[in-house]
Coordinates of C-alpha atoms and ligand atoms in Angstrom, one line a residue:
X234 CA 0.0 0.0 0.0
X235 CA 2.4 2.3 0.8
X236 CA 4.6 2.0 -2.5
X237 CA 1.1 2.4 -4.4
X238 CA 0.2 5.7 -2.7
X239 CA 3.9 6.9 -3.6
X240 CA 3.1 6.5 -6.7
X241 CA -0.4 8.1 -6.8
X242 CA 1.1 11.0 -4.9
X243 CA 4.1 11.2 -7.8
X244 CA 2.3 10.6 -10.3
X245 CA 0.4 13.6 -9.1
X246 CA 3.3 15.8 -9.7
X247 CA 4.1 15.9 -5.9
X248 CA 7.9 15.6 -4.6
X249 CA 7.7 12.5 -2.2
X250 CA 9.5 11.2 0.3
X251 CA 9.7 6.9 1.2
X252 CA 10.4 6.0 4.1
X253 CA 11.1 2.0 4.6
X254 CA 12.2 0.2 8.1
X255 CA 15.5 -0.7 6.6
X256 CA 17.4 -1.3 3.4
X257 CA 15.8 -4.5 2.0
X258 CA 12.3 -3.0 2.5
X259 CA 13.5 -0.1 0.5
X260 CA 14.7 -2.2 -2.1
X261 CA 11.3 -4.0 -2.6
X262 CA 9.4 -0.8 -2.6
X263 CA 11.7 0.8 -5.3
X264 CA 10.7 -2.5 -7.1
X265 CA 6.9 -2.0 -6.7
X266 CA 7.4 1.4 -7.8
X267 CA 9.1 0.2 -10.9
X268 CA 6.8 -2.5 -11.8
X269 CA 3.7 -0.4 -11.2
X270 CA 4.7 2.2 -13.9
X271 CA 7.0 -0.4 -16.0
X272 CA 3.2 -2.1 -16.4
X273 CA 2.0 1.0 -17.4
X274 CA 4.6 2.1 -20.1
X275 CA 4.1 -1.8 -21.6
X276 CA -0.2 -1.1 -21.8
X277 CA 0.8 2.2 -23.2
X278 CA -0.9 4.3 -20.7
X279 CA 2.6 5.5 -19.7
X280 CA 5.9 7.3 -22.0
X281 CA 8.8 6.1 -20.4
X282 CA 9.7 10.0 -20.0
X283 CA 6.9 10.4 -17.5
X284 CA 7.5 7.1 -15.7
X285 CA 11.1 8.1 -15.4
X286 CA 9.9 12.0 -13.9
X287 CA 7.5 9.5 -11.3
X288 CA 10.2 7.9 -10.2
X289 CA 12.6 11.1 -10.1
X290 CA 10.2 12.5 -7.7
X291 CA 10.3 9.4 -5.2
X292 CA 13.3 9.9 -2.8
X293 CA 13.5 6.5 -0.7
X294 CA 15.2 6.3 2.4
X295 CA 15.2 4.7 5.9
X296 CA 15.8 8.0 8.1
X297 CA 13.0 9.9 9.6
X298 CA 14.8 12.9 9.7
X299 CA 14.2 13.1 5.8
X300 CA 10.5 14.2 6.6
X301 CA 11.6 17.6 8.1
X302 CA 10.3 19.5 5.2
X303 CA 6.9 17.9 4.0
X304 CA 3.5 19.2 4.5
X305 CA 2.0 15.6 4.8
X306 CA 3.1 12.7 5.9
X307 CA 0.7 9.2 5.2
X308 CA 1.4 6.3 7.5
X309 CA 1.1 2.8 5.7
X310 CA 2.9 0.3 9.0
X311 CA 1.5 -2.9 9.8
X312 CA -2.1 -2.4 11.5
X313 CA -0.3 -2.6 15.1
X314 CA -1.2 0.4 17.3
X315 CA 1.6 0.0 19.1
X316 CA 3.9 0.2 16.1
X317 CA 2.2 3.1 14.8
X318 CA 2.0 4.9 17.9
X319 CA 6.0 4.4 17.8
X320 CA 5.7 5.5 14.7
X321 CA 3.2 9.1 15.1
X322 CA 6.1 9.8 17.8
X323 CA 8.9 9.6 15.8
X324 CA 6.8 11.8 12.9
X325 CA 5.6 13.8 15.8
X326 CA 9.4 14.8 16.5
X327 CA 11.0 15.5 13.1
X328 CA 7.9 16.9 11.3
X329 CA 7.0 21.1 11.3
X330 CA 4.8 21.8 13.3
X331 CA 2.2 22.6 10.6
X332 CA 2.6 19.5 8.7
X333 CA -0.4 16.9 8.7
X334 CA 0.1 13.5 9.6
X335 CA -2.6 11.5 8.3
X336 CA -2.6 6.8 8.9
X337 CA -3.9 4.8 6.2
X338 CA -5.1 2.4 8.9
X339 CA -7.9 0.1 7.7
X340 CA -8.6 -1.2 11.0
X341 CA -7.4 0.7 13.9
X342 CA -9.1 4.5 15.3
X343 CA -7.7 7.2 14.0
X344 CA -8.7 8.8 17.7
X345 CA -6.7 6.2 19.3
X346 CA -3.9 7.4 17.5
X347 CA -4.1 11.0 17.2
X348 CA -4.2 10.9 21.0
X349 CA -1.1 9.8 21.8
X350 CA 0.5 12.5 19.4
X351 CA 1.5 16.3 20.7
X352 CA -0.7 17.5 17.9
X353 CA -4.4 15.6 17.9
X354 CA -5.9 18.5 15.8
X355 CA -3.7 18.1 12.8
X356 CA -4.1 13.7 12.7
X357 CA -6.6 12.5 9.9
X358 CA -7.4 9.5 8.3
X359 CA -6.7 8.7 4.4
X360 CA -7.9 5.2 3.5
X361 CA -6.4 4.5 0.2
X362 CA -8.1 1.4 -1.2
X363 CA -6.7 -1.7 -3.4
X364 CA -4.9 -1.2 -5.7
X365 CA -4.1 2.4 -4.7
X366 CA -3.3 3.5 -8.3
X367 CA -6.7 2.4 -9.8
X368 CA -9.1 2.9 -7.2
X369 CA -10.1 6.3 -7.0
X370 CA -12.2 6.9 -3.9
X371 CA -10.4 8.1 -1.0
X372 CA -12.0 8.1 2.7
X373 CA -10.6 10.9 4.3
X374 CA -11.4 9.8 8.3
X375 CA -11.6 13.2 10.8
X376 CA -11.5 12.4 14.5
X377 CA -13.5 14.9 17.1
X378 CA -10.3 16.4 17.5
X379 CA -9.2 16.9 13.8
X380 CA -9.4 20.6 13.0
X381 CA -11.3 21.5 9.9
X382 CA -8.6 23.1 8.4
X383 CA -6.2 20.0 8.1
X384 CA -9.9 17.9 7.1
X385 CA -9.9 20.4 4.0
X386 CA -6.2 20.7 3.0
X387 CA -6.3 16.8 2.7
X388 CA -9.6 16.1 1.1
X389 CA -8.4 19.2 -1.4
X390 CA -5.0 17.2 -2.3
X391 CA -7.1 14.3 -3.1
X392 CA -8.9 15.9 -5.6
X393 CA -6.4 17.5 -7.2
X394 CA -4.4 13.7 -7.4
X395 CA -7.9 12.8 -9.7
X396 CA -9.3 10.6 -6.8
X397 CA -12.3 11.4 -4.9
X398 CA -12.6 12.2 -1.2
X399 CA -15.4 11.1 1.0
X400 CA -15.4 12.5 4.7
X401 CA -16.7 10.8 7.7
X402 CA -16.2 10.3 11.2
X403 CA -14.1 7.8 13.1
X404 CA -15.9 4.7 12.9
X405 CA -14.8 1.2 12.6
X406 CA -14.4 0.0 9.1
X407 CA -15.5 3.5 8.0
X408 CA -18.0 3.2 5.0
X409 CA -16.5 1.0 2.2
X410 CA -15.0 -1.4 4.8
X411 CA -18.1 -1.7 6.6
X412 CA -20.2 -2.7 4.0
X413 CA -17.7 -4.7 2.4
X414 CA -16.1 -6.8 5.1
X415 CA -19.9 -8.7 6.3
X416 CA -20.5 -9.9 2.6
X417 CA -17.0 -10.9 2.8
X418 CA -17.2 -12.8 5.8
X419 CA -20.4 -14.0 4.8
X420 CA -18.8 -15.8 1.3
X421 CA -16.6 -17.4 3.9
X422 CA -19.2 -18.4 6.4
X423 CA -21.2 -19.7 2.8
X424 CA -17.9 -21.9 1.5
X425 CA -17.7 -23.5 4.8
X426 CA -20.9 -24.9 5.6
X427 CA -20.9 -26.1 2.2
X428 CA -23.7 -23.8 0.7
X429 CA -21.6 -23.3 -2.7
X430 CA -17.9 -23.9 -4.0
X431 CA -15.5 -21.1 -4.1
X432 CA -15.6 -21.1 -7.5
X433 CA -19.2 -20.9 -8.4
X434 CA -19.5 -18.0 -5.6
X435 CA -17.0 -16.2 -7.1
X436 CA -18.6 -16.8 -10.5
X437 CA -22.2 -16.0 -8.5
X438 CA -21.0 -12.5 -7.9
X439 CA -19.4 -11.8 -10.8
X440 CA -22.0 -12.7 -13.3
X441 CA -25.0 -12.5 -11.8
X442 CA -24.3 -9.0 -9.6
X443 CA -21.9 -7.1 -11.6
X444 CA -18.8 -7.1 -8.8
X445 CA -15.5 -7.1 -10.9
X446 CA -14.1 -9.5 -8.9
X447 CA -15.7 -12.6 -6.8
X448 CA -15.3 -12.2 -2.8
X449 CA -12.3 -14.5 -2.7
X450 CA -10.6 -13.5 -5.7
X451 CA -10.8 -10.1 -3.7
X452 CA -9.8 -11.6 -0.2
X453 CA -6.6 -12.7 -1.5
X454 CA -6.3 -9.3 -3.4
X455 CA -6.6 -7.3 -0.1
X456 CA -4.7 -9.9 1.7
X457 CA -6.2 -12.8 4.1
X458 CA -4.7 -11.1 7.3
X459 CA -5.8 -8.0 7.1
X460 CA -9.3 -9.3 6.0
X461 CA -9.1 -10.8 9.6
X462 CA -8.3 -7.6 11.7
X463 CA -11.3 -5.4 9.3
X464 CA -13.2 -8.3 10.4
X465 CA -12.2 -8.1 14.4
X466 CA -12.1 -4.7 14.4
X467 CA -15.5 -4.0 13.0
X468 CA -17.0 -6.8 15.3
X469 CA -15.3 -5.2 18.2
X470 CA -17.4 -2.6 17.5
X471 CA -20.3 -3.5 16.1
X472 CA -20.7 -7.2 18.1
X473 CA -22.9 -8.2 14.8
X474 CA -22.0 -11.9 14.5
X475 CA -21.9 -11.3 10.7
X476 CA -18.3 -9.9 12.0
X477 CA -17.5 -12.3 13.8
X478 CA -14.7 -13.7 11.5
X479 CA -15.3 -16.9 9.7
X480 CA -13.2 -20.0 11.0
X481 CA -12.2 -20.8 8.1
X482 CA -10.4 -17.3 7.0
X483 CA -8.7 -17.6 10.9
X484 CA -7.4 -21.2 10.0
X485 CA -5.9 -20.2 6.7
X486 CA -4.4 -17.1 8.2
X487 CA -2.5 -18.8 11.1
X488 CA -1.3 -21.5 8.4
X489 CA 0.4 -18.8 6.7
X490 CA -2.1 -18.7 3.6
X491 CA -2.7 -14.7 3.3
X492 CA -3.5 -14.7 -0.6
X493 CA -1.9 -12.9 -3.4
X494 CA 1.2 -12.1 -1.8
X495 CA 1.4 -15.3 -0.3
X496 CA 1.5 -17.3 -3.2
X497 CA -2.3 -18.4 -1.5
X498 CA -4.9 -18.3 -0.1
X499 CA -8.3 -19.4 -1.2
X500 CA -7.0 -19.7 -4.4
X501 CA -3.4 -20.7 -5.0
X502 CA -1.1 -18.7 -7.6
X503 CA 1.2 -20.6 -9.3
X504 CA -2.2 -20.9 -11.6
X505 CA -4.5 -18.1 -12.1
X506 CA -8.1 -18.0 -10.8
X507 CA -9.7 -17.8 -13.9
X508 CA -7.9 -20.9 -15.2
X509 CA -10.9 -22.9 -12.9
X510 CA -13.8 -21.2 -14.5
X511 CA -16.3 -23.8 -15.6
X512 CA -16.5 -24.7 -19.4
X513 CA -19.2 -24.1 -21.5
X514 CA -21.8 -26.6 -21.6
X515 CA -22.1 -28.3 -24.9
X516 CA -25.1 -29.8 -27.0
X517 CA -27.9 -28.9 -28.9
X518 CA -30.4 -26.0 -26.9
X519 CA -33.0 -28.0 -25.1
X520 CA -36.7 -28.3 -25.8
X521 CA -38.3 -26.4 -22.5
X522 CA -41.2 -25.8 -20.9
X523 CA -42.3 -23.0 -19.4
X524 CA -45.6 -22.9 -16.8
X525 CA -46.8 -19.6 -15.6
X526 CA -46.9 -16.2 -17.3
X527 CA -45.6 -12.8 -16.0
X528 CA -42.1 -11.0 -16.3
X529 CA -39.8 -14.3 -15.7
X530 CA -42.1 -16.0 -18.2
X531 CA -41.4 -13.7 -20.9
X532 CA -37.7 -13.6 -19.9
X533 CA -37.6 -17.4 -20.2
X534 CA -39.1 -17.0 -23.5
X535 CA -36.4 -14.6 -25.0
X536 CA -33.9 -16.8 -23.2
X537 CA -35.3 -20.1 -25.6
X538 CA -35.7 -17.8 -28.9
X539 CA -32.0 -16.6 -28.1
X540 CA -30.5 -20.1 -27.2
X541 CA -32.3 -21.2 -30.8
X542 CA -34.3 -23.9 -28.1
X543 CA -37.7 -24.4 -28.4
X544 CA -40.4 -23.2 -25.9
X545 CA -43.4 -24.9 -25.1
X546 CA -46.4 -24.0 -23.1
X547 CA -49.3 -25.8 -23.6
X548 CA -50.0 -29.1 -21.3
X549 CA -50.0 -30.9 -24.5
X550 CA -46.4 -29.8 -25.6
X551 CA -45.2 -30.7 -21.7
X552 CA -44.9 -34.2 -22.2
X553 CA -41.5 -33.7 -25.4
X554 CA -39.8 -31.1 -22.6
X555 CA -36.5 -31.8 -21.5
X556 CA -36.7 -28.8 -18.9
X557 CA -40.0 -27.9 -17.7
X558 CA -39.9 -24.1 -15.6
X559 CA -42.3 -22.8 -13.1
X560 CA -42.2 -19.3 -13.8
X561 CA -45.8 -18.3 -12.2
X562 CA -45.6 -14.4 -10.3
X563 CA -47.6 -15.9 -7.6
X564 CA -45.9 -19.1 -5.4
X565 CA -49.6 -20.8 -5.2
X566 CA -50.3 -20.8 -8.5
X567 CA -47.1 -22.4 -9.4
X568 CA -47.0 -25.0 -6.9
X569 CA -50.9 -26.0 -8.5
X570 CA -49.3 -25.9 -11.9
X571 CA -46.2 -27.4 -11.4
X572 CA -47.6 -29.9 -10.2
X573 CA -50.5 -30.8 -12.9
X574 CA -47.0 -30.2 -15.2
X575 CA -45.4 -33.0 -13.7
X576 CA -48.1 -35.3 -14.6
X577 CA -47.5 -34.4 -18.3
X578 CA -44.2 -34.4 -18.2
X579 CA -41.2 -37.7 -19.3
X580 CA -40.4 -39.0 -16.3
X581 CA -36.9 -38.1 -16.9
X582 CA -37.9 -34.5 -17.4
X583 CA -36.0 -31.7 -14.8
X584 CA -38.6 -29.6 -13.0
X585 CA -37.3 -26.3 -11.8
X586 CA -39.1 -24.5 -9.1
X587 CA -38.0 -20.6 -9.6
X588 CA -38.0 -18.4 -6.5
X589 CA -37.3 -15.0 -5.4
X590 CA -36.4 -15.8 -1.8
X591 CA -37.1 -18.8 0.2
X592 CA -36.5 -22.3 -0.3
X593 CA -38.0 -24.6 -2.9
X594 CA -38.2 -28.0 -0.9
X595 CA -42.3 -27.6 -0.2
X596 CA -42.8 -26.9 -4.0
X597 CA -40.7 -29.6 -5.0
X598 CA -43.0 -31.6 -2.5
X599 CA -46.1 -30.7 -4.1
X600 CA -44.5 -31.8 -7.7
X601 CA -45.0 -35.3 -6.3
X602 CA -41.5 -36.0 -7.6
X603 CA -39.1 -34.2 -5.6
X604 CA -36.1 -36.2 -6.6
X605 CA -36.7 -34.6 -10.3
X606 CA -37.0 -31.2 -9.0
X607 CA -34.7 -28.6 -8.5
X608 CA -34.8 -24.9 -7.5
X609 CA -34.1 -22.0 -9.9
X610 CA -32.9 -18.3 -9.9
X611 CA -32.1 -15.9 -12.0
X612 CA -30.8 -13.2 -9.8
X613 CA -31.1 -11.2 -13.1
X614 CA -34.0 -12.3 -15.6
X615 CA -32.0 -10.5 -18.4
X616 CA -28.5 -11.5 -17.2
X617 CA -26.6 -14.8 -18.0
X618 CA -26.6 -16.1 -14.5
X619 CA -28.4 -19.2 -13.1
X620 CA -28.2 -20.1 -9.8
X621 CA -30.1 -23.9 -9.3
X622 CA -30.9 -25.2 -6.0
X623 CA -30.7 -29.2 -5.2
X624 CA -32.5 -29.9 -2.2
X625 CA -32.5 -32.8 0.5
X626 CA -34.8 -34.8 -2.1
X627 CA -33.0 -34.1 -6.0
X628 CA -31.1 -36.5 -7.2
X629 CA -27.6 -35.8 -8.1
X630 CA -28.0 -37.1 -11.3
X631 CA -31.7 -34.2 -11.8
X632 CA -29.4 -31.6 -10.5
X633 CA -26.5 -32.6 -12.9
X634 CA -28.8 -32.3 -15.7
X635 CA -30.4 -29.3 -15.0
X636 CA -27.1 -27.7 -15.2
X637 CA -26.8 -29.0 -18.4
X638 CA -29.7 -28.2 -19.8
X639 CA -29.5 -24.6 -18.3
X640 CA -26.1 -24.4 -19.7
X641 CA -27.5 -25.7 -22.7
X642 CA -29.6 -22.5 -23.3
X643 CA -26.5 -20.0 -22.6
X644 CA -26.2 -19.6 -19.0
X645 CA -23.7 -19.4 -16.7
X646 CA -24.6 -21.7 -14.0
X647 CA -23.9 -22.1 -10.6
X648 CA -24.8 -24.3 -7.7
X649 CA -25.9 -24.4 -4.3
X650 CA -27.8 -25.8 -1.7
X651 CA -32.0 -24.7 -1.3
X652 CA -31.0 -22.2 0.9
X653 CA -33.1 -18.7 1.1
X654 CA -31.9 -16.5 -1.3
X655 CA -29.5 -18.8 -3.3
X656 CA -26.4 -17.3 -3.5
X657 CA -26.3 -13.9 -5.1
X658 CA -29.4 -12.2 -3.1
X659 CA -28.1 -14.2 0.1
X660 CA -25.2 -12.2 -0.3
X661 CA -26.4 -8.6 -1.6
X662 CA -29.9 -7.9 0.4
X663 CA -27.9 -8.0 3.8
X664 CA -24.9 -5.9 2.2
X665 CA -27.8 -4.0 0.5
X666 CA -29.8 -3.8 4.5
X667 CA -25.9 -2.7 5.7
X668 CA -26.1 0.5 3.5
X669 CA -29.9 1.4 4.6
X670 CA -29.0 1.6 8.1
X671 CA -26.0 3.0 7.7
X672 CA -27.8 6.0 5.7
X673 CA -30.6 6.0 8.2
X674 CA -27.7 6.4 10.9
X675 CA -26.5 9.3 8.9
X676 CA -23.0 8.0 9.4
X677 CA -22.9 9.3 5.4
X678 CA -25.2 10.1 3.0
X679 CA -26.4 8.1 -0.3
X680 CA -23.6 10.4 -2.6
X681 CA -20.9 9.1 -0.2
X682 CA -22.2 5.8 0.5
X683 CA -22.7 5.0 -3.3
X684 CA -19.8 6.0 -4.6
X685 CA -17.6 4.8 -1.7
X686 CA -18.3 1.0 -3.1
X687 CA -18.2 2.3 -7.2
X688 CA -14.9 4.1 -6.8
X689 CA -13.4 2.3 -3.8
X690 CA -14.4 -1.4 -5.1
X691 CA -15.5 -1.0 -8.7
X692 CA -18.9 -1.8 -8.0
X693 CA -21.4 -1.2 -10.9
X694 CA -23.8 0.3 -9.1
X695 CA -23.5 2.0 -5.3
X696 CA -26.0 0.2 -2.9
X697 CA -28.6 2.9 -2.0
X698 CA -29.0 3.3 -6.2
X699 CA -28.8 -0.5 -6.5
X700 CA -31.8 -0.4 -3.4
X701 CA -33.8 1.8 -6.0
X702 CA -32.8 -0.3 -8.9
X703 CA -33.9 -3.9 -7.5
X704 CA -36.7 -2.7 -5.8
X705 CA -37.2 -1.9 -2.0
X706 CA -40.1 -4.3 -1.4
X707 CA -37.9 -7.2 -3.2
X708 CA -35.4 -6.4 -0.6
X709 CA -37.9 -6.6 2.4
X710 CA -38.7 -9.6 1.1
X711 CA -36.0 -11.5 0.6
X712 CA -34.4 -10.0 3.4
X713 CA -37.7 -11.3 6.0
X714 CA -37.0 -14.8 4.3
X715 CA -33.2 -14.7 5.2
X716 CA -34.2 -13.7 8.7
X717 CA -37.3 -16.3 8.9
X718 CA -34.4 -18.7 8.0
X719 CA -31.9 -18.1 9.7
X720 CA -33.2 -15.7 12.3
X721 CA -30.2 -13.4 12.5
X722 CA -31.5 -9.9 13.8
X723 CA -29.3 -8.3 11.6
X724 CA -30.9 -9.8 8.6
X725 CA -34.3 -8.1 9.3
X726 CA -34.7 -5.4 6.8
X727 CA -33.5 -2.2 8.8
X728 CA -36.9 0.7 9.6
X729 CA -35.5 3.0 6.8
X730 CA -36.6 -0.1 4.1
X731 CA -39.8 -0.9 5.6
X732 CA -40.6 2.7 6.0
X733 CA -40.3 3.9 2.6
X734 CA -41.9 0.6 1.5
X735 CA -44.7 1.6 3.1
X736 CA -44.5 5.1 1.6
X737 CA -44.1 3.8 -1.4
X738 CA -40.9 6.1 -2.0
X739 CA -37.5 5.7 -3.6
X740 CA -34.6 6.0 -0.8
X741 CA -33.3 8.8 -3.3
Ligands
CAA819 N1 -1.3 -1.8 -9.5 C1 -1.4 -0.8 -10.4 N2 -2.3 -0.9 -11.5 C2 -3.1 -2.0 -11.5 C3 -3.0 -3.0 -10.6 C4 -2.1 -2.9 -9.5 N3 -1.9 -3.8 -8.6 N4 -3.9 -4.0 -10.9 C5 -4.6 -3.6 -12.0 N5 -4.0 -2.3 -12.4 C6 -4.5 -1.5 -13.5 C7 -4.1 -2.1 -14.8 O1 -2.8 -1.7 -15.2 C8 -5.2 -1.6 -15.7 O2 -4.9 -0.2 -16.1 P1 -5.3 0.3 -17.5 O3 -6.8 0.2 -17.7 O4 -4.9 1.8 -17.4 O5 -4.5 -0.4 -18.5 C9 -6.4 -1.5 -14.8 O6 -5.9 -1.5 -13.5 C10 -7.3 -2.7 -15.0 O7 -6.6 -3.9 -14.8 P2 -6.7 -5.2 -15.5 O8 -7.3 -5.0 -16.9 O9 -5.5 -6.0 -15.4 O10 -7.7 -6.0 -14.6 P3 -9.2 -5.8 -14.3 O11 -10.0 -5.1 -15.4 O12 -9.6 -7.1 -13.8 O13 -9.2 -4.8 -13.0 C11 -9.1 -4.3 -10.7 C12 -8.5 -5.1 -11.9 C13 -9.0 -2.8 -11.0 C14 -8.3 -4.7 -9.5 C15 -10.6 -4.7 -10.7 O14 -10.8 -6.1 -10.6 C16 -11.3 -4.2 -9.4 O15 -11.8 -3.0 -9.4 N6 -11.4 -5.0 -8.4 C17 -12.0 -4.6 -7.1 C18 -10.9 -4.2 -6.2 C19 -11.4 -3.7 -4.8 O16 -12.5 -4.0 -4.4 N7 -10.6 -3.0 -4.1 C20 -10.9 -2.5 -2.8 C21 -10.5 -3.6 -1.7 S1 -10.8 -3.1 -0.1 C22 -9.5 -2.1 0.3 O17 -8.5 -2.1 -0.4 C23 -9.6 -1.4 1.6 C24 -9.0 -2.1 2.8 O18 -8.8 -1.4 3.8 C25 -8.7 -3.5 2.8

């Protein structure tokens, strides 16, 4: 982190200091600062006069004293208090008196340590995210004591390095962090009671939410052990068990396994991530059946005229489908459908119950043949995702085909166990809940709060727009099913949701 705000600072035209803990650390700085701009010149985005002026405007050294003269100073140690309290001391001695000293800490209070410096009023937060040259939000964290002057000065120089400051109080994880960090710990919590493979959540999250990378793609980006102290320093504060950090992310941390820079961690990186993604499924598009009409009806339909597979409705037609789909708007008239379908239907045909929210096992019940039947979603009906559901009753051999026969038609399929939710709204109403009550905290507001996850984690969409987007009584309901399941209070949708439900009113 520190090398890559070096180089956002240089690359802003500023004259910056390094300071490392001794040579060798220095060396492998100087070597991140190369290979960050050397990538840059090879893509083009870089002449190798500029990267050479970057470079010239990067002093490294291992004295302090070399600080004297700068107006700011960023702090990017270990996430140890002590050490950076040693640290804020040392700064606090050689710096002018003016000069701001600001912590990248992702974990720690910024109060703790602005109180034991001689200068509380002039310590701020700047929370650079992953990888600091490409992200472009920057928190900028002011303490009670923080003066508004040294607040100002610091969110200014953001700007003008083409990033964008968001300013909020001292609060654990800040924004992006705290939103961020459950639906991390929550993939984690998901791969380890055997919900989904790591793979298909990744996939989940990419494909069928937008996310440009898959929660443990990103967990070994950010680093495994610093996942773990966000995680314990957010549930410190904020005792929701969604904090509590996942076993599993604890076992692989004390083995050693902290991602990326590791060499592994959920994934290992002698081969890349992406070599595991699934391959295509191959054959000729299935002959389906679709019962029901409404929205998912007609998106199934475009689906089969796309896929070249042909669509059948009537009872008649049931009987030749490979696939039949339950895509009924209302859950009692497609468990009475389904099942008069799976009279008609081969007795080797796949059934596929589709839900918004909770689990499919009493539809598949009401089918009559439960071991045929398999739960559906697509998390977006125009999207490429499918997420299919095998319950206590499918048989491995019904679920294996319905991911062929989905795959068959185009789709990206995933799977998982009939769970409320699946896997993509399991993981995005709570996140989604997370950002309602932190608006209706007024920690931030929706412009900060948005585009702290678009600009500090290259989401598509921030979550208070995304709220809008999906619909706020879609979230109430699938976040009342993931509460009825699991009954988690934190997964009841927050007052703010209901509320404007009620009103009928966008949150924006
Ligand atoms: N250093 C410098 N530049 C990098 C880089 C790195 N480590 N990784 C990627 N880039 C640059 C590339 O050079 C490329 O630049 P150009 O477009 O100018 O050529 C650009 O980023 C896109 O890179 P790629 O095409 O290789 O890869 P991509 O399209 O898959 O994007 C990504 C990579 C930008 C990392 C993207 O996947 C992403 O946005 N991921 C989400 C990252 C995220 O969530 N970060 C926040 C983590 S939380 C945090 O950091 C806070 C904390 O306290 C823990």
């Amino acid at each position: 982190m520190g090398a890559g705000i070096a180089e956002v600072l240089a690359r802003g035209g500023l004259a910056v200091v390094g300071i490392e803990v001794n040579q060798d650390a220095l060396e492998r700085g100087r070597g991140h600062l190369e290979n960050s701009t050397g990538r840059a010149v090879k893509r083009g985005r870089l002449t190798e006069d500029a990267q050479r002026e970057i470079l010239g405007r990067v002093a490294l050294s291992t004295d302090f004293a070399d600080l004297g003269d700068c107006d700011l100073v960023i702090e990017a140690v270990p996430e140890r208090l002590d050490l950076k309290r040693k640290v804020f001391a040392e700064l606090d001695r050689v710096c002018r008196d003016d000069a701001v000293l600001a912590t990248n800490t992702s974990s720690l209070p910024v109060t703790d340590i602005a109180v034991s410096t001689g200068r509380p009023t002039k310590i701020v937060g700047v929370h650079f995210f992953n990888p600091a040259p490409v992200m472009k939000l920057v928190e900028v964290i002011a303490t009670v004591l923080t003066e508004p002057d040294a607040v100002t000065r610091v969110a200014d120089l953001v700007r003008s390095l083409g990033k964008t400051p968001v300013t909020i109080g001292d609060r654990a994880g800040f924004v992006a962090n705290r939103l961020l960090f459950g639906y991390l710990n929550q993939a984690a919590s998901m791969l380890e009671s055997g919900h989904a493979t790591r793979d298909d959540i990744d996939t989940a999250m990419k494909t069928g939410a937008g996310l440009p990378m898959g929660p443990f793609t990103l967990m070994d980006l950010i680093g495994l052990d610093t996942c773990l102290e966000v995680l314990d320093a957010i549930y410190a504060e904020s005792r929701d068990r969604r904090h509590a950090a996942s076993p599993l992310l604890r076992e692989l941390v004390t083995a050693g396994l902290l991602g990326r820079k590791s060499g592994r961690g959920f994934y290992t990186y002698d081969k890349s991530a992406a070599e595991s993604a699934a391959e295509a499924a191959a054959g000729p598009a299935p002959v389906v059946g679709v019962v029901g009409v409404g929205p998912l009806a007609d998106a199934i339909a475009a689906l089969c005229d796309r896929a070249g597979a042909e669509l059948r409705d009537s009872a008649a037609g049931l009987a030749g489908c490979e696939l039949i789909i339950e895509a009924a708007e209302d859950a009692e008239a497609g468990r009475a459908l389904l099942s008069a379908a799976a009279q008609a239907a081969a007795p080797d045909a796949v059934l596929a119950v589709t839900s918004a929210d909770g689990p499919v096992i009493g539809q598949a019940m009401a089918t009559g043949r439960p071991a045929g039947t398999v739960g559906l979603h697509l998390p977006d009906p125009a999207g490429t995702l499918a997420e299919v559901a095998a319950t206590v009753a499918t048989a491995p051999e019904a679920a294996d085909r319905a991911a062929d026969l989905l795959g068959r038609l185009g789709l990206t399929v995933v799977r998982c166990r009939d769970r409320a939710g699946f896997i993509v709204d399991a993981l995005r109403f709570p996140y989604l809940n997370d950002a309602a009550a932190m608006l209706g905290a007024g920690y931030a507001d929706a412009d900060s709060i948005d585009a702290a996850m678009t600009l500090g984690c290259g989401y598509p969409t921030g979550p208070i727009a995304d709220l809008d987007r999906l619909g706020l009584d879609r979230a109430v309901t699938v976040l009342n099913a993931l509460h009825t399941e699991t009954r988690d209070p934190a997964l009841a949708p927050v007052p703010l949701l209901t509320e404007h439900v009620t009103a009928a009113r966008p949150l924006r």
